[in-house]
CSV table of C-alpha atoms and ligand atoms in Angstrom, one decimal:
chain,number,residue,atom,x,y,z
A,1,MET,CA,36.7,88.9,77.3
A,2,LEU,CA,38.5,86.8,80.0
A,3,ASN,CA,41.9,88.2,78.8
A,4,ARG,CA,40.6,91.7,78.8
A,5,LEU,CA,39.3,91.2,82.4
A,6,LEU,CA,42.5,89.7,83.5
A,7,SER,CA,44.7,92.3,81.9
A,8,ASN,CA,42.5,94.8,83.8
A,9,ALA,CA,43.4,92.9,86.9
A,10,SER,CA,41.9,95.2,89.4
A,11,LEU,CA,40.3,92.0,91.2
A,12,PRO,CA,38.2,92.5,94.3
A,13,ASP,CA,39.3,91.9,97.8
A,14,LEU,CA,38.4,88.5,97.9
A,15,PRO,CA,41.0,85.9,97.9
A,16,SER,CA,39.7,82.6,96.3
A,17,SER,CA,40.9,80.7,99.6
A,18,LYS,CA,38.4,82.8,101.7
A,19,LEU,CA,35.7,81.4,99.4
A,20,ILE,CA,36.5,77.8,100.6
A,21,SER,CA,34.8,76.6,103.6
A,22,LYS,CA,37.1,75.4,106.1
A,23,ASN,CA,34.6,72.8,107.8
A,24,VAL,CA,34.5,70.5,104.7
A,25,SER,CA,34.3,66.9,106.3
A,26,ARG,CA,34.5,65.5,102.9
A,27,GLN,CA,35.3,66.7,99.4
A,28,ALA,CA,32.0,66.6,97.4
A,29,GLN,CA,32.0,66.9,93.7
A,30,CYS,CA,33.6,69.8,92.3
A,31,SER,CA,34.3,71.1,88.7
A,32,THR,CA,37.6,69.7,88.7
A,33,LEU,CA,36.9,66.2,90.0
A,34,PRO,CA,35.5,63.2,88.2
A,35,PRO,CA,32.2,62.2,89.6
A,36,ALA,CA,31.9,60.2,92.7
A,37,SER,CA,32.7,56.5,92.3
A,38,SER,CA,29.6,54.1,92.9
A,39,ALA,CA,31.7,52.0,95.0
A,40,LYS,CA,30.4,50.4,97.9
A,41,GLY,CA,30.5,52.5,100.9
A,42,VAL,CA,30.8,56.0,98.9
A,43,LEU,CA,28.2,58.2,99.6
A,44,HIS,CA,26.0,59.1,96.3
A,45,LEU,CA,26.1,62.7,95.4
A,46,PRO,CA,23.5,64.4,93.0
A,47,PRO,CA,24.6,64.3,89.4
A,48,ARG,CA,26.5,67.2,88.1
A,49,LYS,CA,23.9,69.7,86.6
A,50,LYS,CA,26.0,71.8,84.0
A,51,VAL,CA,24.2,75.1,82.9
A,52,GLN,CA,25.1,77.3,79.8
A,53,LEU,CA,25.5,80.9,81.5
A,54,PRO,CA,24.7,84.0,79.4
A,55,PRO,CA,28.0,85.8,77.9
A,56,ASP,CA,29.7,87.9,80.4
A,57,HIS,CA,28.1,86.0,83.1
A,58,GLY,CA,31.2,84.0,84.7
A,59,HIS,CA,32.2,84.0,88.4
A,60,LEU,CA,35.0,86.7,87.5
A,61,ASN,CA,32.4,89.0,85.8
A,62,TRP,CA,30.3,89.0,88.8
A,63,LEU,CA,32.8,89.7,91.3
A,64,GLN,CA,34.2,92.7,89.3
A,65,LEU,CA,30.6,93.9,88.8
A,66,SER,CA,29.6,93.8,92.3
A,67,GLN,CA,32.6,96.0,93.4
A,68,THR,CA,31.5,99.0,91.3
A,69,LYS,CA,30.0,101.9,93.0
A,70,ALA,CA,26.9,102.0,90.9
A,71,MET,CA,26.0,98.2,91.6
A,72,LYS,CA,26.7,98.8,95.3
A,73,LEU,CA,24.3,101.8,95.4
A,74,LYS,CA,21.5,99.7,93.3
A,75,ILE,CA,22.1,96.7,95.6
A,76,ALA,CA,21.7,99.0,98.7
A,77,LEU,CA,18.6,100.6,97.4
A,78,MET,CA,17.0,97.3,96.5
A,79,LYS,CA,17.7,96.1,100.0
A,80,VAL,CA,15.8,99.2,101.3
A,81,ILE,CA,13.1,98.4,98.9
A,82,THR,CA,12.7,94.7,99.5
A,83,ILE,CA,12.6,95.4,103.3
A,84,LEU,CA,9.9,98.1,103.1
A,85,VAL,CA,7.7,95.8,100.8
A,86,SER,CA,8.3,92.5,102.9
A,87,VAL,CA,8.2,93.8,106.3
A,88,TYR,CA,6.4,97.3,106.3
A,89,THR,CA,3.3,96.5,104.5
A,90,ASP,CA,2.2,94.4,107.5
A,91,ASP,CA,1.3,96.0,110.6
A,92,VAL,CA,2.6,93.1,113.0
A,93,SER,CA,5.7,92.7,111.0
A,94,ARG,CA,6.6,96.1,111.1
A,95,LYS,CA,5.7,96.7,114.8
A,96,GLU,CA,7.9,93.6,115.8
A,97,PHE,CA,10.7,94.7,113.2
A,98,ILE,CA,10.9,98.3,114.9
A,99,GLN,CA,10.9,96.8,118.5
A,100,LYS,CA,13.6,94.1,117.9
A,101,ASN,CA,15.9,96.3,116.0
A,102,SER,CA,15.5,99.8,117.4
A,103,LEU,CA,18.1,99.0,120.3
A,104,LEU,CA,21.0,98.0,118.2
A,105,LEU,CA,20.3,99.2,114.5
A,106,SER,CA,18.4,102.3,115.4
A,107,LEU,CA,19.5,104.2,112.5
A,108,HIS,CA,18.5,101.3,110.1
A,109,VAL,CA,15.2,101.4,111.7
A,110,ASP,CA,14.5,105.4,111.8
A,111,LEU,CA,15.6,105.5,108.2
A,112,LEU,CA,13.4,102.9,107.0
A,113,THR,CA,10.4,104.0,109.2
A,114,TYR,CA,11.1,107.7,107.8
A,115,LEU,CA,11.0,106.4,104.2
A,116,SER,CA,7.7,104.4,104.8
A,117,GLU,CA,6.0,107.4,106.4
A,118,GLU,CA,7.1,110.3,104.3
A,119,VAL,CA,8.8,109.3,101.2
A,120,ILE,CA,7.0,106.3,99.7
A,121,SER,CA,4.4,104.2,101.2
A,122,PRO,CA,5.0,100.5,101.1
A,123,GLN,CA,1.3,100.4,99.2
A,124,GLU,CA,2.8,102.6,96.6
A,125,LEU,CA,5.8,100.4,96.4
A,126,VAL,CA,3.8,97.2,96.0
A,127,THR,CA,1.8,98.7,93.0
A,128,VAL,CA,5.1,99.9,91.3
A,129,ILE,CA,6.3,96.4,91.7
A,130,LYS,CA,2.9,94.7,90.5
A,131,GLU,CA,3.2,96.8,87.6
A,132,ILE,CA,6.5,95.5,86.2
A,133,GLU,CA,5.9,92.0,87.5
A,134,SER,CA,4.7,90.6,84.2
A,135,LYS,CA,8.2,91.6,82.5
A,136,LYS,CA,10.0,89.0,84.6
A,137,ILE,CA,13.2,90.7,83.6
A,138,SER,CA,15.9,91.6,86.6
A,139,ILE,CA,16.8,95.4,86.8
A,140,PHE,CA,20.4,94.1,87.1
A,141,GLU,CA,20.2,92.5,83.9
A,142,GLN,CA,18.7,95.1,81.6
A,143,LYS,CA,20.8,97.4,79.5
A,144,LYS,CA,18.5,100.1,80.0
A,145,ASP,CA,17.3,100.5,83.6
A,146,ASP,CA,13.6,100.1,84.6
A,147,LYS,CA,12.1,103.5,84.5
A,148,LEU,CA,9.6,102.6,87.4
A,149,PHE,CA,12.4,101.6,89.7
A,150,ASN,CA,14.5,104.4,88.8
A,151,SER,CA,11.5,106.6,89.8
A,152,VAL,CA,11.3,105.0,93.1
A,153,PHE,CA,15.2,105.3,93.6
A,154,ALA,CA,14.9,109.1,92.6
A,155,LYS,CA,12.4,109.5,95.3
A,156,ILE,CA,14.5,108.1,98.0
A,157,MET,CA,17.8,109.7,97.0
A,158,ALA,CA,16.0,113.1,96.9
A,159,LYS,CA,15.5,112.9,100.8
A,160,VAL,CA,18.4,110.5,101.8
A,161,ASP,CA,21.9,111.2,100.5
A,162,MET,CA,23.9,108.5,98.8
A,163,LYS,CA,26.5,108.4,101.4
A,164,THR,CA,24.0,107.4,104.1
A,165,ILE,CA,22.2,104.8,102.2
A,166,LEU,CA,25.7,103.1,101.2
A,167,GLU,CA,27.0,103.4,104.8
A,168,LEU,CA,23.8,101.6,106.3
A,169,PHE,CA,23.0,99.1,103.6
A,170,THR,CA,26.2,98.2,101.8
A,171,GLY,CA,28.0,94.8,102.7
A,172,SER,CA,27.0,93.4,106.0
A,173,GLY,CA,25.9,96.6,107.4
A,174,THR,CA,22.2,94.9,107.9
A,175,ALA,CA,23.4,91.5,109.0
A,176,ASP,CA,22.0,91.7,112.2
A,177,LEU,CA,18.6,93.1,111.5
A,178,ILE,CA,16.2,90.7,112.9
A,179,ILE,CA,13.3,90.0,110.5
A,180,SER,CA,10.6,87.6,111.0
A,181,LYS,CA,9.7,84.5,109.3
A,182,GLU,CA,6.3,85.7,108.2
A,183,ALA,CA,8.0,88.5,106.6
A,184,VAL,CA,10.5,86.2,104.6
A,185,LEU,CA,7.5,84.0,103.6
A,186,ARG,CA,5.9,87.1,102.3
A,187,ASN,CA,8.9,87.8,100.4
A,188,TYR,CA,9.1,84.4,98.8
A,189,GLU,CA,5.7,84.5,97.7
A,190,MET,CA,6.3,87.8,95.5
A,191,LYS,CA,6.4,87.1,91.9
A,192,ASN,CA,8.7,90.2,90.7
A,193,ILE,CA,12.2,89.0,90.1
A,194,ASN,CA,13.7,92.0,91.6
A,195,MET,CA,12.6,91.2,95.1
A,196,TYR,CA,14.1,87.8,95.5
A,197,TRP,CA,15.3,86.9,98.9
A,198,ILE,CA,16.9,83.2,100.0
A,199,VAL,CA,17.8,82.1,103.4
A,200,LEU,CA,21.0,80.1,104.0
A,201,ASN,CA,21.8,79.2,107.6
A,202,SER,CA,19.5,81.7,109.3
A,203,LYS,CA,21.0,84.3,107.1
A,204,ILE,CA,18.9,86.3,104.6
A,205,TYR,CA,20.4,87.4,101.4
A,206,TYR,CA,19.2,89.5,98.6
A,207,ILE,CA,19.7,87.1,95.8
A,208,THR,CA,18.4,88.7,92.7
A,209,PRO,CA,21.5,90.4,91.2
A,210,TYR,CA,23.3,86.8,91.5
A,211,LEU,CA,20.9,84.8,89.8
A,212,MET,CA,22.0,84.9,86.5
A,213,TYR,CA,25.7,84.6,87.7
A,214,HIS,CA,25.1,81.4,89.6
A,215,PRO,CA,27.0,78.5,88.1
A,216,GLY,CA,24.3,76.0,88.8
A,217,GLY,CA,21.7,78.3,86.7
A,218,GLU,CA,18.9,80.6,88.2
A,219,GLU,CA,16.3,77.8,87.6
A,220,ILE,CA,17.4,75.5,90.6
A,221,ILE,CA,17.2,78.6,93.0
A,222,MET,CA,14.0,80.0,91.6
A,223,LYS,CA,12.3,76.5,92.1
A,224,LEU,CA,13.2,76.5,95.5
A,225,LEU,CA,12.2,79.9,96.3
A,226,LYS,CA,8.8,79.7,94.5
A,227,SER,CA,7.8,76.6,95.7
A,228,SER,CA,4.0,76.1,96.9
A,229,ARG,CA,5.6,74.1,99.6
A,230,ASN,CA,7.3,76.7,101.2
A,231,THR,CA,5.9,77.5,104.9
A,232,VAL,CA,7.5,79.8,107.9
A,233,GLU,CA,8.9,76.4,108.9
A,234,ARG,CA,10.8,75.6,105.5
A,235,LEU,CA,12.3,79.0,104.7
A,236,ASP,CA,15.9,78.2,105.0
A,237,LYS,CA,17.4,76.4,101.9
A,238,TYR,CA,20.8,75.7,103.5
A,239,LYS,CA,20.3,71.8,103.4
A,240,GLU,CA,19.6,72.0,99.6
A,241,TYR,CA,22.3,74.6,99.3
A,242,GLN,CA,25.0,72.1,100.9
A,243,ARG,CA,23.6,69.2,99.0
A,244,TYR,CA,25.5,70.7,95.8
A,245,HIS,CA,28.4,72.6,97.0
A,246,ARG,CA,29.5,72.1,100.8
A,247,TRP,CA,32.8,73.5,100.0
A,248,ILE,CA,31.4,77.0,99.1
A,249,ASN,CA,31.6,79.5,101.7
A,250,GLU,CA,28.3,81.6,101.1
A,251,THR,CA,28.8,84.0,104.0
A,252,ASP,CA,31.9,85.5,102.3
A,253,LEU,CA,30.6,84.8,98.6
A,254,LEU,CA,27.2,86.7,99.5
A,255,ALA,CA,28.5,89.3,102.1
A,256,GLN,CA,27.4,92.3,100.1
A,257,TYR,CA,24.0,90.9,99.8
A,258,VAL,CA,22.8,90.2,103.4
A,259,ILE,CA,19.5,91.5,104.5
A,260,GLY,CA,19.5,90.3,108.0
A,261,THR,CA,18.8,87.3,110.2
A,262,ILE,CA,15.6,85.2,110.9
B,301,HEM,C1,22.3,81.3,96.8
B,301,HEM,C2,23.5,81.2,96.9
B,301,HEM,C3,24.3,80.2,96.2
B,301,HEM,C4,25.6,80.4,95.9
B,301,HEM,C5,26.5,81.7,96.2
B,301,HEM,C6,26.0,79.4,94.8
B,301,HEM,C7,27.2,79.2,94.3
B,301,HEM,C8,27.6,78.2,93.6
B,301,HEM,C9,29.1,78.1,92.8
B,301,HEM,C10,30.1,79.3,93.4
B,301,HEM,C11,28.9,77.0,92.1
B,301,HEM,C12,30.1,76.5,91.2
B,301,HEM,C13,30.4,75.4,92.1
B,301,HEM,C14,31.9,74.6,91.3
B,301,HEM,O1,31.8,74.5,90.3
B,301,HEM,O2,32.7,74.0,92.2
B,301,HEM,C15,27.5,76.7,92.0
B,301,HEM,C16,27.1,75.7,91.4
B,301,HEM,C17,26.0,74.9,91.6
B,301,HEM,N1,24.9,75.1,92.4
B,301,HEM,FE1,24.9,76.9,93.6
B,301,HEM,N2,24.9,78.4,94.7
B,301,HEM,C18,23.8,78.9,95.6
B,301,HEM,C19,22.5,78.3,95.6
B,301,HEM,C20,22.4,77.0,95.4
B,301,HEM,C21,21.3,76.3,95.6
B,301,HEM,C22,20.1,76.9,96.6
B,301,HEM,C23,21.1,75.3,94.8
B,301,HEM,C24,20.0,74.2,94.6
B,301,HEM,C25,19.5,73.7,95.6
B,301,HEM,C26,22.4,75.3,93.8
B,301,HEM,C27,22.6,74.4,93.1
B,301,HEM,C28,23.8,74.4,92.2
B,301,HEM,C29,24.2,73.6,91.3
B,301,HEM,C30,23.2,72.1,90.8
B,301,HEM,C31,25.5,73.9,91.0
B,301,HEM,C32,26.2,73.0,89.7
B,301,HEM,C33,27.2,72.3,90.3
B,301,HEM,C34,28.0,71.4,89.2
B,301,HEM,O3,28.6,72.1,88.4
B,301,HEM,O4,27.8,70.1,89.1
B,301,HEM,N3,22.9,76.5,94.4
B,301,HEM,N4,26.7,77.3,93.0
């Protein structure tokens, strides 16, 4: 499989050197180094936690997959849906969101508001999400797409063309959207695996598509997001993130998944 991927070699536009943080003060444990020595004065690092990923879920698979147009569209649509459900279901959050973002990102705000008022109400979305909550399967992992989500995608795309959605919601197009901490906490409390965000260093990322490709496994991330100890003051998981991989530059690795900023 790897040989086939390497021979196709249409590698994405992400040189590996870009993924390495330049501000690493000390080399923490990495895959190629032996564990840190327990000698006096050497900082203790968490033990290595090797997990077995499903077939075709290596880093290269993920990079290639995330560059396909179908995947980009699905991610953009899911960004829209997760914002509608996390922000627009609550009057206070919605008003604050519109007020804070109308000046700089008016097109994003207009599109989201139009969708929520004319195309699919956030309450309707919540019902759809609840219906498939119990399946606990990411729509990015199923061979066959989930019909309910597809019907929502179709509703949106019947009113807004694909080019507009891709232009506004692909890559870091939404990076400057300001989203309240209350809306993020609402997202963290959702049970449907397709809705997951994570905050790292004040940036919010849509993390569902990456979960099964995470070399440290999905469990460790899910545990953090679904902890009953999460509060508006404890949304940012950057400390925990850095504990395991200071050397990884998440802003480049997750550039396509940015939802906004808290
Ligand atoms: C959400 C964004 C995240 C990204 C993009 C990410 C990325 C990565 C990458 C690329 C590796 C492989 C590192 C290597 O082998 O050198 C890795 C491993 C790992 N990550 Fe993450 N990670 C994320 C979040 C987290 C979080 C929140 C935690 C836990 C608090 C975590 C815990 C781990 C662990 C335990 C490993 C295995 C390290 C080992 O091999 O010993 N990750 N992650």
